[in-house]
PDB file of C-alpha atoms in Angstrom:
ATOM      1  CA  UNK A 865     102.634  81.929  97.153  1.00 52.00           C
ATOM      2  CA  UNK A 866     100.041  79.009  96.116  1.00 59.00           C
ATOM      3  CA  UNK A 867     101.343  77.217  99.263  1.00 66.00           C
ATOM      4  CA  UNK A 868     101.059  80.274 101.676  1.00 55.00           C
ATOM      5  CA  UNK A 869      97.408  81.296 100.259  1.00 54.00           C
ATOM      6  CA  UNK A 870      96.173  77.714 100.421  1.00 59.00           C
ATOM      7  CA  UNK A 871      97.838  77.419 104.480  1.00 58.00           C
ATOM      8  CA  UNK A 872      96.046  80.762 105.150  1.00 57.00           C
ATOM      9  CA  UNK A 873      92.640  80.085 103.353  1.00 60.00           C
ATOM     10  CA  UNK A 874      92.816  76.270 105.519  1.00 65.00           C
ATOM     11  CA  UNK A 875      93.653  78.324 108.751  1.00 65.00           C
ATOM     12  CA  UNK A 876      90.490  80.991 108.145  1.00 67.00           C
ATOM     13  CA  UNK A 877      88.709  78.418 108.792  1.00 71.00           C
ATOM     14  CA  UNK A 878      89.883  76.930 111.763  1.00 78.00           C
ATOM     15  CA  UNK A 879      87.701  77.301 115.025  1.00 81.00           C
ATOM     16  CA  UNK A 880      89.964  79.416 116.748  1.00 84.00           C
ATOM     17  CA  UNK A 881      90.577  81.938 113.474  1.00 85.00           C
ATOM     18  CA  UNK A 882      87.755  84.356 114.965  1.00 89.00           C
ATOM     19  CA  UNK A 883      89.749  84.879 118.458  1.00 89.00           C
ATOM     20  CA  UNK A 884      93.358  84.215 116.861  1.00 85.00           C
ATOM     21  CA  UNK A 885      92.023  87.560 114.584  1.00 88.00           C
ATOM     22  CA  UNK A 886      90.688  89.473 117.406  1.00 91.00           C
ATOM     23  CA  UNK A 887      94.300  89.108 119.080  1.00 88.00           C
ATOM     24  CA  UNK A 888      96.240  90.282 115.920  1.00 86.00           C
ATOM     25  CA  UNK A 889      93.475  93.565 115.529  1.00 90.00           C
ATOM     26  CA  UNK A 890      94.104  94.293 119.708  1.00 94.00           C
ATOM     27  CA  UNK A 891      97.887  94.440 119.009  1.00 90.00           C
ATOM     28  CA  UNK A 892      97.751  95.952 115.830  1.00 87.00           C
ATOM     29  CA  UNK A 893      95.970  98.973 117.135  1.00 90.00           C
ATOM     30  CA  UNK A 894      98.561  99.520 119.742  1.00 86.00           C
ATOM     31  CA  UNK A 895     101.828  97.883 119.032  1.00 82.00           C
ATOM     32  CA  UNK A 896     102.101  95.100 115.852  1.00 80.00           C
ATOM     33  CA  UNK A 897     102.874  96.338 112.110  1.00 75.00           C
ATOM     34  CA  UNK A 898     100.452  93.587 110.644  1.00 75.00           C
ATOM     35  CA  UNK A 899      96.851  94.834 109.838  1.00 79.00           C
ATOM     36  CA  UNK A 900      94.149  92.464 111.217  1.00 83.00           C
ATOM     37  CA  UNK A 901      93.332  92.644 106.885  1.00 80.00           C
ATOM     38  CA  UNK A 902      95.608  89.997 106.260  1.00 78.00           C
ATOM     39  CA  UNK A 903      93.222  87.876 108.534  1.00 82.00           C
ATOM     40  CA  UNK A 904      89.655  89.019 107.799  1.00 86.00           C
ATOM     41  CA  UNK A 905      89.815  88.972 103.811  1.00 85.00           C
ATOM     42  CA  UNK A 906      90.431  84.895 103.840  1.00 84.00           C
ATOM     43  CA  UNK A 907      88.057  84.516 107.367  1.00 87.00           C
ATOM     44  CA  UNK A 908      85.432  85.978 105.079  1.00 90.00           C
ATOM     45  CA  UNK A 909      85.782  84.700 102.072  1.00 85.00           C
ATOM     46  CA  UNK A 910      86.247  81.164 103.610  1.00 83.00           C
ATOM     47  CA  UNK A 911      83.277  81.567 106.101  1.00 84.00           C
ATOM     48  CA  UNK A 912      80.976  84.473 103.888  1.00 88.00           C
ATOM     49  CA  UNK A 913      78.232  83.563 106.216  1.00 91.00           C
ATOM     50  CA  UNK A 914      79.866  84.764 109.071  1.00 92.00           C
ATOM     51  CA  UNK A 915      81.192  88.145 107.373  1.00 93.00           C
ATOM     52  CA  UNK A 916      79.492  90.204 110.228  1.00 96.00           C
ATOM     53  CA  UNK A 917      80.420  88.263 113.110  1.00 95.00           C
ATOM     54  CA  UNK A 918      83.935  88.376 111.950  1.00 95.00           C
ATOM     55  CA  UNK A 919      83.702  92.619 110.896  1.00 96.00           C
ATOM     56  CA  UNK A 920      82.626  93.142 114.485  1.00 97.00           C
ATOM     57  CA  UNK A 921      84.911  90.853 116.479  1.00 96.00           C
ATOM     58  CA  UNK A 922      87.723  92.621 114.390  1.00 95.00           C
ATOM     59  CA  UNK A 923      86.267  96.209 115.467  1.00 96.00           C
ATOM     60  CA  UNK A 924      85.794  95.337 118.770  1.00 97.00           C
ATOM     61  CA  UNK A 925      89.112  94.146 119.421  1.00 97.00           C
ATOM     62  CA  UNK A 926      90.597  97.021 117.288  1.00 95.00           C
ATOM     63  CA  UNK A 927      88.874  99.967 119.320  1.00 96.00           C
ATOM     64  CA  UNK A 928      90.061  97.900 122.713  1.00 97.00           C
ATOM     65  CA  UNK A 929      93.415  97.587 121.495  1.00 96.00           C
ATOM     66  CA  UNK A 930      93.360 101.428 120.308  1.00 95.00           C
ATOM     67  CA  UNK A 931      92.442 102.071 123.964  1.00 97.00           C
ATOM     68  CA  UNK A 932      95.841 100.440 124.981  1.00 96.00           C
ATOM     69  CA  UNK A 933      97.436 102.348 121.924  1.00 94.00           C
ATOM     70  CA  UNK A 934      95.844 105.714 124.254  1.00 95.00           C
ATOM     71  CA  UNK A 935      96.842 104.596 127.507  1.00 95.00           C
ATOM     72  CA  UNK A 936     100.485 104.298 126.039  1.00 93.00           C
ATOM     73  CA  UNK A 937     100.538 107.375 124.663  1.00 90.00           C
ATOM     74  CA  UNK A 938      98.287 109.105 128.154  1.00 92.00           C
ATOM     75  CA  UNK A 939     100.672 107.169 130.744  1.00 93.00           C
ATOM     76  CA  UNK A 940     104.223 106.107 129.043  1.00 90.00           C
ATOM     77  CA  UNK A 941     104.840 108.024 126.001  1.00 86.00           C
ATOM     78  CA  UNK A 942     108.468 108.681 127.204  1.00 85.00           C
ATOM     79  CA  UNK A 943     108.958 104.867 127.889  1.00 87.00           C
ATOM     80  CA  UNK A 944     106.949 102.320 125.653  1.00 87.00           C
ATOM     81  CA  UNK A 945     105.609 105.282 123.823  1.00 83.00           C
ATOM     82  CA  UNK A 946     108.842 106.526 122.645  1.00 81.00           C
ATOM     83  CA  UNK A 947     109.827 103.153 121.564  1.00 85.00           C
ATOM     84  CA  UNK A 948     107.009 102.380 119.414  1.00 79.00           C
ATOM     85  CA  UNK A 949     107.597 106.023 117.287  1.00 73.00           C
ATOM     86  CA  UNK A 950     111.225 105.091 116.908  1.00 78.00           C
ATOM     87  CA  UNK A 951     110.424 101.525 115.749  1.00 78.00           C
ATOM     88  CA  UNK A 952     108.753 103.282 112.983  1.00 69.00           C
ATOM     89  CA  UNK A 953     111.162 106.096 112.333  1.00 68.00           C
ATOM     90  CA  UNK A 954     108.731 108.748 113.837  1.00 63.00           C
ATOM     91  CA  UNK A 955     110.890 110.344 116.273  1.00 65.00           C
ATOM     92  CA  UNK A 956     111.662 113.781 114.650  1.00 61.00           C
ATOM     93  CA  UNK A 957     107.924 114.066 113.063  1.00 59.00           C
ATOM     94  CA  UNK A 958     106.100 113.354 116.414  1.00 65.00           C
ATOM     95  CA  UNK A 959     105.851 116.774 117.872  1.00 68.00           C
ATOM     96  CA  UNK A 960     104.182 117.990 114.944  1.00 66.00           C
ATOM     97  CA  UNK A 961     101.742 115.687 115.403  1.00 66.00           C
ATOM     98  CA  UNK A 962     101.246 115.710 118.005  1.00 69.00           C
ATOM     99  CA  UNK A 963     100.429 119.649 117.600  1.00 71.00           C
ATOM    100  CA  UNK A 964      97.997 118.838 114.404  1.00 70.00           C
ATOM    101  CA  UNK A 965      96.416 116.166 116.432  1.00 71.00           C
ATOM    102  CA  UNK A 966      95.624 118.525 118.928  1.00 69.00           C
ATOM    103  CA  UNK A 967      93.747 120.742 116.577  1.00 75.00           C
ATOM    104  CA  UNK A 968      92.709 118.472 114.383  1.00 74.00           C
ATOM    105  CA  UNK A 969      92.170 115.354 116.579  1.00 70.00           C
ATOM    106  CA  UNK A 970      88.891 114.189 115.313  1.00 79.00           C
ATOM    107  CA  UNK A 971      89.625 113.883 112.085  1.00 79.00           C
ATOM    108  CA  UNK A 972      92.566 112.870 112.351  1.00 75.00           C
ATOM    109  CA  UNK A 973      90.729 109.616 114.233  1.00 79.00           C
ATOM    110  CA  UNK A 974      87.753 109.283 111.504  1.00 78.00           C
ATOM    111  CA  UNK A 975      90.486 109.586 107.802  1.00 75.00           C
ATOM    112  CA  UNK A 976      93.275 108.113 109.034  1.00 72.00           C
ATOM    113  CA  UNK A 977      91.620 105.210 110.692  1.00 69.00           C
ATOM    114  CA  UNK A 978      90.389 104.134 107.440  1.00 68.00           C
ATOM    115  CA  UNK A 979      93.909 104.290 105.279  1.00 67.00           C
ATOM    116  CA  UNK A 980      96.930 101.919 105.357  1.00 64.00           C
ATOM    117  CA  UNK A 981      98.325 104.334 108.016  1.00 69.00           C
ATOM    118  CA  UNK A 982      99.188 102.376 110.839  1.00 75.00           C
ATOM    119  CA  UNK A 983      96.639 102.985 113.367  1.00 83.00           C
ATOM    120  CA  UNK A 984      98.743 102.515 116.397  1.00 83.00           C
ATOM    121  CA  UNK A 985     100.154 105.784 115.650  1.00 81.00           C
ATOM    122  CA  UNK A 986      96.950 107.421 115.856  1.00 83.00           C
ATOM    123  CA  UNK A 987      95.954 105.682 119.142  1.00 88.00           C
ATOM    124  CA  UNK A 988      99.565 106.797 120.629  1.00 86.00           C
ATOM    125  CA  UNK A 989      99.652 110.331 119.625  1.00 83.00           C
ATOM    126  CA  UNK A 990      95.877 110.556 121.060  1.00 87.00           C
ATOM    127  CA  UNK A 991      96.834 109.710 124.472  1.00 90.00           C
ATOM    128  CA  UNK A 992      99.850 111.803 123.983  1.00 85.00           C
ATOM    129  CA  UNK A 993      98.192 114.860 123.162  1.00 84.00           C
ATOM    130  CA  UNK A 994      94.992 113.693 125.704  1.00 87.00           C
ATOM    131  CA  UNK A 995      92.781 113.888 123.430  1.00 87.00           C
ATOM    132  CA  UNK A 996      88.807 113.427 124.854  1.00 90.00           C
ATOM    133  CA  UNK A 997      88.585 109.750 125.978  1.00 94.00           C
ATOM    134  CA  UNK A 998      85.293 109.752 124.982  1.00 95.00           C
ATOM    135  CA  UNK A 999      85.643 111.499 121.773  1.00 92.00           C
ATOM    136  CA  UNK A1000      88.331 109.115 121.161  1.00 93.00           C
ATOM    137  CA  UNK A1001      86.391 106.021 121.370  1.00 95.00           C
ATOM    138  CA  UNK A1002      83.192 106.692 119.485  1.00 94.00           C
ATOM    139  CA  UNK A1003      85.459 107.862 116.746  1.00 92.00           C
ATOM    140  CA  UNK A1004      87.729 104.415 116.760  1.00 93.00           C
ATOM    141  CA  UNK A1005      84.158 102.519 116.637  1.00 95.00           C
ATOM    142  CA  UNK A1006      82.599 104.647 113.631  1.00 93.00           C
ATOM    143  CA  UNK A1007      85.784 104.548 111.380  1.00 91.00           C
ATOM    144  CA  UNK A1008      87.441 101.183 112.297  1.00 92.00           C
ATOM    145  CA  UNK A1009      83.596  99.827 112.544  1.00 93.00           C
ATOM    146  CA  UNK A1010      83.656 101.683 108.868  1.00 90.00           C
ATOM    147  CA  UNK A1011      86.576 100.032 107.335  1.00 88.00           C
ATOM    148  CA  UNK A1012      86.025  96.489 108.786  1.00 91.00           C
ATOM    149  CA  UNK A1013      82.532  96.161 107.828  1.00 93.00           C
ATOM    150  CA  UNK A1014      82.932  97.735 104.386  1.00 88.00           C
ATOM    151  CA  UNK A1015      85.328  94.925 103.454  1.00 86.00           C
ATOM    152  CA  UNK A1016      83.113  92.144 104.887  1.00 90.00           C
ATOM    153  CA  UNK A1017      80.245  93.352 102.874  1.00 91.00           C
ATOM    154  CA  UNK A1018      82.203  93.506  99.931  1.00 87.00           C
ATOM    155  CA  UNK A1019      83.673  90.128 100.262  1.00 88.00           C
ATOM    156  CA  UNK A1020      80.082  88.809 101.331  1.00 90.00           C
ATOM    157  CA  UNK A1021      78.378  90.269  98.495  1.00 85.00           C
ATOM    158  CA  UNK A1022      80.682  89.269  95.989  1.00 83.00           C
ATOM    159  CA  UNK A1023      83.005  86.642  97.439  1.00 76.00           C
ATOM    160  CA  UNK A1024      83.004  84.241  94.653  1.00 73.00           C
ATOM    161  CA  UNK A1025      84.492  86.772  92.056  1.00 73.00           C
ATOM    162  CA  UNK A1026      86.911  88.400  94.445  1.00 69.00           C
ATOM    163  CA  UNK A1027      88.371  84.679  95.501  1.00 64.00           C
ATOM    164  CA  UNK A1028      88.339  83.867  92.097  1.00 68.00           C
ATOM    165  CA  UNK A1029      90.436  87.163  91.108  1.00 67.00           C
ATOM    166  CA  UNK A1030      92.938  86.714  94.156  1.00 61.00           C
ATOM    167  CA  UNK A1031      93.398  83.004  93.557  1.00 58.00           C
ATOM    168  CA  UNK A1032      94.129  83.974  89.474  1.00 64.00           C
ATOM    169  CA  UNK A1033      96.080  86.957  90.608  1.00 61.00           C
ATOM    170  CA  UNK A1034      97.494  85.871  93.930  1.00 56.00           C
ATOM    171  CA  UNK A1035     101.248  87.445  93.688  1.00 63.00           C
ATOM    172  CA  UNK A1036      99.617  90.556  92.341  1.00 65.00           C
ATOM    173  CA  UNK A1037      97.517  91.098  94.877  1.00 60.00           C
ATOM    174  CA  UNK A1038     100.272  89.885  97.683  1.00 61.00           C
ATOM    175  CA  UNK A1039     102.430  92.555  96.231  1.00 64.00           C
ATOM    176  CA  UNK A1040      99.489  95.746  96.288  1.00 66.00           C
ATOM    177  CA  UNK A1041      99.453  95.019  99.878  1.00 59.00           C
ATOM    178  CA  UNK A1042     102.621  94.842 100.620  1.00 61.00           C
ATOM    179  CA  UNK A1043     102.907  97.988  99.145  1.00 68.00           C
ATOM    180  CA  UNK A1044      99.776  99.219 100.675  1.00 62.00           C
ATOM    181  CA  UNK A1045     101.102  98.532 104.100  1.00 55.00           C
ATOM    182  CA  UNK A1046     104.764  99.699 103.393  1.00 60.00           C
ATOM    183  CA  UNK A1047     102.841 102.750 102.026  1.00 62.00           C
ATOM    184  CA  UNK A1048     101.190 103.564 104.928  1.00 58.00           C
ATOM    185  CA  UNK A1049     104.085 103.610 106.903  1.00 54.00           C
ATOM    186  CA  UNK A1050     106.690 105.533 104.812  1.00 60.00           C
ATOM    187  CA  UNK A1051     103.414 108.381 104.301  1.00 58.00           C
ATOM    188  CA  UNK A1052     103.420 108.864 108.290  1.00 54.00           C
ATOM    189  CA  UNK A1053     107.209 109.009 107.415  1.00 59.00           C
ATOM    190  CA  UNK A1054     107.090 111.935 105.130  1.00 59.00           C
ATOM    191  CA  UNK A1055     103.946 114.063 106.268  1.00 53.00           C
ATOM    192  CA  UNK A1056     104.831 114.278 109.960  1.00 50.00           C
ATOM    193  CA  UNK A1057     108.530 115.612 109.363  1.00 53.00           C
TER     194      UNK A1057
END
C-alpha cells in the first residue's frame, strides 16, 4: 500500500496530473466506475496551492462528461444505455427510476450528486427520462461544483494533518473507500428494485 500511495502521491504531481484528472472525472460521469476522488485528494494535497484550479478542472470535466452521461441516456438508452445499467446490475430497478426521476429529477441531481452513488447513473437516467437540459446542467455544476470544492478546501485548509493521518492510516483509509465506492453502488442496487 506504502508503494501504491507513494507512486500516486509522485504522479499528483506530474504536469500532466491536472488533464490526466479531468479525463478520469469526463468518463466517470458517463461511463468509468472510478471517482475522479481517487485523483484530486493526492493532486491537492501534493500541490495545496493549486486546490482550486484542480476543484474546478475536476467540475468542469465532470458536468461535460455528465452531459455525455445525458446524451446516452436522451439518444441510446436501448444501446450503450442499456449496457451501462446492466454493467452495474441496474436492469430490473431502472424503470422505477426512471419514474422517481421524473418527479423528483432535481433532487435527485443536487443529493445524489454529492454521495458515493455513481453519478453516471444519474446523468443516464436524466437523458432517459428527458429531463430539462438546462435544469440538468446548472444542477451538475452546483452539486458536483459542491462536492469537488468542499474537498479541496478541506485538504487546503488542513492538508498537513489530513496527509499526515492518511500516510499513518493508509490501509484504513484505502479500505473506507473502497467501501465507500462499493457502497455506492450496491445502494443504487437495493433502492431502485
Amino acid at each position: 500500500m506504502r508503494r501504491l500511495y507513494d507512486w500516486v502521491m509522485g504522479l499528483a504531481q506530474h504536469p500532466r496530473a491536472i488533464p490526466a484528472m479531468g479525463v478520469v472525472s469526463f468518463a466517470e460521469s458517463s461511463f468509468f466506475p472510478i471517482p475522479p476522488d481517487v485523483m484530486l485528494v493526492p493532486m491537492v494535497l501534493a500541490n495545496r496551492h493549486k486546490a482550486f484550479t484542480i476543484a474546478a478542472v475536476c467540475t468542469v470535466t465532470s458536468v461535460l462528461g455528465g452531459l455525455l452521461g445525458y446524451a446516452i441516456g436522451y439518444y441510446f438508452f436501448e444501446t450503450i444505455g442499456a449496457w451501462v445499467i446492466k454493467t452495474y446490475g441496474l436492469q430490473a430497478g431502472m424503470e422505477k427510476f426512471r419514474d422517481e426521476f421524473a418527479r423528483w429529477g432535481i433532487w435527485v441531481i443536487l443529493i445524489k450528486g454529492l454521495t458515493p452513488i455513481p453519478y453516471k447513473l444519474v446523468t443516464i437516467a436524466s437523458g432517459a427520462a428527458h429531463f430539462d437540459l438546462f435544469t440538468f446542467v446548472w444542477a451538475s455544476i452546483v452539486t458536483r461544483g459542491a462536492r469537488f470544492f468542499l474537498v479541496a478546501a478541506l485538504l487546503w485548509k488542513y492538508g498537513e494533518p489530513i496527509r499526515t493521518f492518511i500516510e499513518k492510516r493508509l490501509t484504513l483509509v484505502m479500505w473506507a473507500f473502497l467501501i465507500a465506492l462499493v457502497g455506492g453502488f450496491v445502494a443504487v442496487k437495493y433502492l431502485f428494485r
